[in-house]
mmCIF file of C-alpha atoms in Angstrom:
data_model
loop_
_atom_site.group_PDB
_atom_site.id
_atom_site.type_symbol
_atom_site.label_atom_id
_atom_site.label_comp_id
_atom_site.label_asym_id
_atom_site.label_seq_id
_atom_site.Cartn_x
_atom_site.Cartn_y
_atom_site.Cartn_z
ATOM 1 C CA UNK A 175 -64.668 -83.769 4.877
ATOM 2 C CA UNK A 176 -61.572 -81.512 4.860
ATOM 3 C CA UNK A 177 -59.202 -82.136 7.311
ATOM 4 C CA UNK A 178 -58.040 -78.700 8.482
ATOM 5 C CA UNK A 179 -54.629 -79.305 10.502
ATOM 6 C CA UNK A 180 -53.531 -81.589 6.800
ATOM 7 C CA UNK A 181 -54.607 -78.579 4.945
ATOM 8 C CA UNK A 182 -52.458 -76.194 6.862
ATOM 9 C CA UNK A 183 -49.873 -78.057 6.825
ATOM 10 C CA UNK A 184 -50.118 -78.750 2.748
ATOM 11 C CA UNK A 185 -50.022 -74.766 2.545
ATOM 12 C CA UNK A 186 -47.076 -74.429 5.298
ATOM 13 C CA UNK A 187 -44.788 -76.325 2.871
ATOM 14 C CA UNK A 188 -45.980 -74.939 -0.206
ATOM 15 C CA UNK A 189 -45.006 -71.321 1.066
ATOM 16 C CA UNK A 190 -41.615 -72.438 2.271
ATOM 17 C CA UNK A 191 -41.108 -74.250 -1.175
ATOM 18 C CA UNK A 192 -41.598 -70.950 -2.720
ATOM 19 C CA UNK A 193 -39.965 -69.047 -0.414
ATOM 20 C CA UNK A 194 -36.690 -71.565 -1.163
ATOM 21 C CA UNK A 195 -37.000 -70.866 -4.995
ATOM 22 C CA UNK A 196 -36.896 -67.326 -4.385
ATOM 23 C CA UNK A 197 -34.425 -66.572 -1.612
ATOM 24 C CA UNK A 198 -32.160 -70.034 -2.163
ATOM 25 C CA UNK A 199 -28.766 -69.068 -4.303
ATOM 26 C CA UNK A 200 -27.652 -73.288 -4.347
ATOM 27 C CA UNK A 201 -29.046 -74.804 -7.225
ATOM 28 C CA UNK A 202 -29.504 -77.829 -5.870
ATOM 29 C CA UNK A 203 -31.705 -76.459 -3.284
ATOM 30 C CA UNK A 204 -33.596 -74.625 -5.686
ATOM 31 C CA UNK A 205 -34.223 -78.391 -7.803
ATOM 32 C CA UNK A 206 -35.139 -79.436 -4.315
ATOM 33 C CA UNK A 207 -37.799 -76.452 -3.526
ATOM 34 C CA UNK A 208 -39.037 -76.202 -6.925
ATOM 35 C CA UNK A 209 -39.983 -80.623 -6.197
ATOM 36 C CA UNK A 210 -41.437 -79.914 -2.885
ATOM 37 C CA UNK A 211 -43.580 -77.070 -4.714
ATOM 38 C CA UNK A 212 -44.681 -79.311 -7.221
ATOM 39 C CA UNK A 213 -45.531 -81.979 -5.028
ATOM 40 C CA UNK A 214 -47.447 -80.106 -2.399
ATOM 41 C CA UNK A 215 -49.107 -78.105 -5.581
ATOM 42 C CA UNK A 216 -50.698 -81.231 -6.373
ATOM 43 C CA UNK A 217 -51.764 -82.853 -3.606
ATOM 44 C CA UNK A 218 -53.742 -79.544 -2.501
ATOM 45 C CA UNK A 219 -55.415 -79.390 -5.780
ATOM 46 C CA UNK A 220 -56.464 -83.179 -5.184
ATOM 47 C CA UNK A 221 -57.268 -82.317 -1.729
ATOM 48 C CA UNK A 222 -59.694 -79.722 -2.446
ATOM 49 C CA UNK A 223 -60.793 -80.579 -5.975
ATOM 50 C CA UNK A 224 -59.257 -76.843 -7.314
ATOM 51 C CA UNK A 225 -56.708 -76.299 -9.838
ATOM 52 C CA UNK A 226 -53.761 -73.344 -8.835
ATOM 53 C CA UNK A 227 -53.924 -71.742 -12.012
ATOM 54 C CA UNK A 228 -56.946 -70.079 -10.747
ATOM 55 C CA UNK A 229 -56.621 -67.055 -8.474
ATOM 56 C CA UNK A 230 -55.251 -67.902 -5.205
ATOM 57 C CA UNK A 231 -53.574 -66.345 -1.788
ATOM 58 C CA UNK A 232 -49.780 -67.190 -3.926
ATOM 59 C CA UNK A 233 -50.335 -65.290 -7.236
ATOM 60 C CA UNK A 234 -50.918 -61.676 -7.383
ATOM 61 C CA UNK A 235 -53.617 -61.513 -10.028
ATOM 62 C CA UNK A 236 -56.157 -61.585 -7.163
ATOM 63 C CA UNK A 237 -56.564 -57.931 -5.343
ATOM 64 C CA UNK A 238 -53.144 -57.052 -4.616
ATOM 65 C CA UNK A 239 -52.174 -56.033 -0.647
ATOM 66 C CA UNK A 240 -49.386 -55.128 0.622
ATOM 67 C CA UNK A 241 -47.050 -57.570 1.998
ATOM 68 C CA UNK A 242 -46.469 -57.845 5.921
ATOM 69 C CA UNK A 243 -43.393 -57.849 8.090
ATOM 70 C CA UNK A 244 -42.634 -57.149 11.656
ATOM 71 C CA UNK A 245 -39.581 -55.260 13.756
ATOM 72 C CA UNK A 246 -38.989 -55.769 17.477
ATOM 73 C CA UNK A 247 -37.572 -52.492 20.081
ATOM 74 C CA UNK A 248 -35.749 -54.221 22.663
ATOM 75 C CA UNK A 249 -33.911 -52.369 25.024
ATOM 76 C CA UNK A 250 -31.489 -53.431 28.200
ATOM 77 C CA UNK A 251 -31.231 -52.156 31.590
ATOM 78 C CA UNK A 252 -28.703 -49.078 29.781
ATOM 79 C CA UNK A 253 -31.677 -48.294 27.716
ATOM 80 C CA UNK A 254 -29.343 -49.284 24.564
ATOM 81 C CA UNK A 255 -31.390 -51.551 21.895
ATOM 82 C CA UNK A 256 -30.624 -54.702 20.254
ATOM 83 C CA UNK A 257 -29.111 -54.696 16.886
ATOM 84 C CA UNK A 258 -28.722 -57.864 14.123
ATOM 85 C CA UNK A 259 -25.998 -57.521 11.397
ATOM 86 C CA UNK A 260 -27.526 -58.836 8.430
ATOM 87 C CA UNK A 261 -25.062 -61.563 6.413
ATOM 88 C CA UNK A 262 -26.268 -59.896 2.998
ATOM 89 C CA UNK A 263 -24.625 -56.444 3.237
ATOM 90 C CA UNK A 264 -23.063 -55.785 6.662
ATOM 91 C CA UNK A 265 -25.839 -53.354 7.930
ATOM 92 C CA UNK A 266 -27.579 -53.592 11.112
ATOM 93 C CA UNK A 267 -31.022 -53.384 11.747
ATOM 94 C CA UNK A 268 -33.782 -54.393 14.267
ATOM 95 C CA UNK A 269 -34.799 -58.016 14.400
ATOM 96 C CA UNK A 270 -37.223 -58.798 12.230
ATOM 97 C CA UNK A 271 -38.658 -60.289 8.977
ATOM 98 C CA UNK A 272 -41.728 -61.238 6.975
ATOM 99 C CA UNK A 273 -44.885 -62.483 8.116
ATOM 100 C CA UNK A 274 -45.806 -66.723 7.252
ATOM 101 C CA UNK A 275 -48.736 -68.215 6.821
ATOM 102 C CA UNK A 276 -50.690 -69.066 9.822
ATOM 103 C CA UNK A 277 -48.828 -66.673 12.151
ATOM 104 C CA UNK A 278 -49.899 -63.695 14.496
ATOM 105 C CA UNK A 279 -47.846 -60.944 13.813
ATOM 106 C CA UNK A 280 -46.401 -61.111 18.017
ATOM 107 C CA UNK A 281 -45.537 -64.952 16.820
ATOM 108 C CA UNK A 282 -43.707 -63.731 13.654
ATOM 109 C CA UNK A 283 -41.897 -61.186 16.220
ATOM 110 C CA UNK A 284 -40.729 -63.849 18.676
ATOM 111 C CA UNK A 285 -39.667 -66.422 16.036
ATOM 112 C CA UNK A 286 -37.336 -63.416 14.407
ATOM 113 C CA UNK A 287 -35.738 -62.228 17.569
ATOM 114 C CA UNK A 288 -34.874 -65.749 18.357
ATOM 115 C CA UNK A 289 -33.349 -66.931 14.773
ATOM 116 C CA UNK A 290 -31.556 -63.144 14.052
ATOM 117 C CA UNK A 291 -30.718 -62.272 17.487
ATOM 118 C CA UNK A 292 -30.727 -65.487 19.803
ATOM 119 C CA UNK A 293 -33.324 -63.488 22.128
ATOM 120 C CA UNK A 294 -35.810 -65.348 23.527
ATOM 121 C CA UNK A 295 -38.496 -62.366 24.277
ATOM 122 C CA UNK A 296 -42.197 -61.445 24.812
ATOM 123 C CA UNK A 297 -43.798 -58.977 23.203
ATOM 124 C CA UNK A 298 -45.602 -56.033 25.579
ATOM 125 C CA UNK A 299 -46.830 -53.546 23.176
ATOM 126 C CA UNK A 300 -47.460 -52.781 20.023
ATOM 127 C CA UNK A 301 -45.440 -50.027 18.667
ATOM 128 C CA UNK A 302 -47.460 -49.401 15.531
ATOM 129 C CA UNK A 303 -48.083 -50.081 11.584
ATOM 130 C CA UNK A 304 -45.708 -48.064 9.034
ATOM 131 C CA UNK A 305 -46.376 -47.889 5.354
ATOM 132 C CA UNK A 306 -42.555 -48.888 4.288
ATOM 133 C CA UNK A 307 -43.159 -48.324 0.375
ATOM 134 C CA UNK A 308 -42.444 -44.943 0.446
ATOM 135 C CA UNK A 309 -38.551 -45.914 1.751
ATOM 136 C CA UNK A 310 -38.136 -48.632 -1.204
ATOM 137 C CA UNK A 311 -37.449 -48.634 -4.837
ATOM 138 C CA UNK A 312 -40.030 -48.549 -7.244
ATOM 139 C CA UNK A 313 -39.691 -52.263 -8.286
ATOM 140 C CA UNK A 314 -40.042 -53.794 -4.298
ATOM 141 C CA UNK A 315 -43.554 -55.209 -2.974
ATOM 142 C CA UNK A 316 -45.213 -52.644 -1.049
ATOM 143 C CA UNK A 317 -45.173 -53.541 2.463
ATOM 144 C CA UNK A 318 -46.279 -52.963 5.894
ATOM 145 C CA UNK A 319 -44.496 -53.061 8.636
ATOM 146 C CA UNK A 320 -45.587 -53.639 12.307
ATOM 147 C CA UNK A 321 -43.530 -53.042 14.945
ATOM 148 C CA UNK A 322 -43.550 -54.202 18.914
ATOM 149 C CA UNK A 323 -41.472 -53.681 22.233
ATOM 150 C CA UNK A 324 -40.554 -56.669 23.387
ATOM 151 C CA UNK A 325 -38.541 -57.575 26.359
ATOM 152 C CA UNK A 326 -35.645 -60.540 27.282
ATOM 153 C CA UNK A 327 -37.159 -63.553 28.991
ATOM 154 C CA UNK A 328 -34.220 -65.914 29.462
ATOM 155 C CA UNK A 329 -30.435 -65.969 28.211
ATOM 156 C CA UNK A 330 -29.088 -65.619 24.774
ATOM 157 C CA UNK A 331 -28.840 -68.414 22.467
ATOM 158 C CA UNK A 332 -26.916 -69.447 18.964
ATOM 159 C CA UNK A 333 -28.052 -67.032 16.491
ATOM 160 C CA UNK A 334 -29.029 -68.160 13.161
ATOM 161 C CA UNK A 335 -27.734 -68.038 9.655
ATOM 162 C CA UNK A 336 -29.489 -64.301 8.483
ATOM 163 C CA UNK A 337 -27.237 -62.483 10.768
ATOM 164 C CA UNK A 338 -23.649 -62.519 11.683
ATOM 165 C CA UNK A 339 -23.816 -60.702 15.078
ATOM 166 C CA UNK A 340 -26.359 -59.152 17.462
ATOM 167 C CA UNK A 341 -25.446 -56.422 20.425
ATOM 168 C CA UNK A 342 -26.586 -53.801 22.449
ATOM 169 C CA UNK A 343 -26.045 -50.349 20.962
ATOM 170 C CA UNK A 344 -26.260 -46.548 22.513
ATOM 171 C CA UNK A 345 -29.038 -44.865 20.873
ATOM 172 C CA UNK A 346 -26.832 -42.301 20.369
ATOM 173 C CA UNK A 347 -23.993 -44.382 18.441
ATOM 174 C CA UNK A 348 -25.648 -46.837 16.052
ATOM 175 C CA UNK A 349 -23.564 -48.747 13.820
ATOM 176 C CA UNK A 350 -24.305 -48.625 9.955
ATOM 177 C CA UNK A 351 -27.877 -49.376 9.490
ATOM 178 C CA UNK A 352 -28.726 -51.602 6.533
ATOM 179 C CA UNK A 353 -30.214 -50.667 2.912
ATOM 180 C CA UNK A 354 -33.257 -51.706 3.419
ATOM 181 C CA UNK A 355 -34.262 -50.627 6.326
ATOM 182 C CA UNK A 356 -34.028 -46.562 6.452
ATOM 183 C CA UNK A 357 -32.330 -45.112 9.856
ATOM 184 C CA UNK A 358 -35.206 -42.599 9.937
ATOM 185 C CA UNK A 359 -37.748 -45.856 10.308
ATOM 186 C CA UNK A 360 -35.423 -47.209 12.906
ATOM 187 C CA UNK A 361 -34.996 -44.232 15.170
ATOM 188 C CA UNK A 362 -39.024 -43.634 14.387
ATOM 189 C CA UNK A 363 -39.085 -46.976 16.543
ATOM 190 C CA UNK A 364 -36.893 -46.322 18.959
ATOM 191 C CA UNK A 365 -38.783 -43.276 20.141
ATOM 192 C CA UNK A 366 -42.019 -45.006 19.745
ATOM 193 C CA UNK A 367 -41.059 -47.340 22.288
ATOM 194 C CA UNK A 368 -39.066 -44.871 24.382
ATOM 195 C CA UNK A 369 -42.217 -42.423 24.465
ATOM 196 C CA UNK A 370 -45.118 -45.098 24.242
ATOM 197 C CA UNK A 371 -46.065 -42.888 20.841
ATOM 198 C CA UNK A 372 -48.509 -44.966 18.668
ATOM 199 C CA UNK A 373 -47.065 -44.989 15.332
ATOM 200 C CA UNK A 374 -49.335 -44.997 12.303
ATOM 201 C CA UNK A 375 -49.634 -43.629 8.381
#
């Protein structure tokens, strides 16, 4: 019998193993991920008696879907939102990121406003689901986006190594929004959770 939790866990570390190749830029790290993915690889084909060169949820020769990511509106008591500076180019942009495995979107939400912004938050409502290929270059993933309000539960923490800063701006006087996320999407956001609009495409 399959043990389910062992499973999980098999396919947690496999993603992050390929997440590492692809986002790490030290090559030892890379050695290190491309081990772990090897490893893991394995032991889930043992585990479940199936060989990964056959269509599975990390190639793309299956039906391909649209990735999934999440943004979170936070405002204060000024009605100014929370802003990250992303490390990678200096822009700002809502917290946020992609989806993992075995994660509700609202979980995704709260894990990213902690690590980019040091917010501890809960989400209240659901902003809504934006098709975000149209804003990207012809050689990204398409992707959907869903976005949420969420509000501050306790102080501010550390934040972690994405981002470089994280502050309350005037809605009226954001800073330089980053690449690749499109001010248009971010004040789209904004007003969604300003209006309690349901956003959708």
């Amino acid at each position: 019998m399959i043990n389910n939790e062992f499973y999980e866990f098999l396919l947690k570390v496999h993603s992050i193993a390929k997440i590492g190749q692809v986002y790490s830029r030290d090559p030892y790290a890379i050695a290190n991920y491309k081990e772990i993915n090897d490893l893991t690889r394995d032991m889930l084909e043992n585990f479940v008696n199936v060989k990964f060169n056959r269509p599975s949820m990390f190639s793309r020769d299956i039906y391909p879907t649209p990735n999934v990511s999440v943004r979170t509106v936070i405002f204060n008591e000024l009605g100014q939102v929370l802003l990250v500076r992303e490390k990678v180019d200096g822009g700002y942009s809502l917290p946020g990121g992609w989806c993992d495995l075995y994660e509700s979107p609202s979980e995704a939400a709260i894990k990213e406003c902690l690590q980019e912004a040091g917010a501890d938050v809960k989400i209240v409502r659901l902003l809504g689901i934006l098709n975000r290929t149209p804003f990207k270059g012809p050689l990204n993933v398409p992707e959907y986006m869903i976005a949420f309000k969420g509000e501050i539960k306790g102080p501010f923490v550390e934040i972690g190594f994405e981002t470089t800063d994280a502050r309350f701006f005037d809605i009226d006087k954001l800073p330089p929004i980053c690449p690749k996320v499109k001010v248009e999407e971010v004040l789209k956001m904004i007003n969604a959770a300003q209006t309690g609009m349901v956003m959708f495409d």
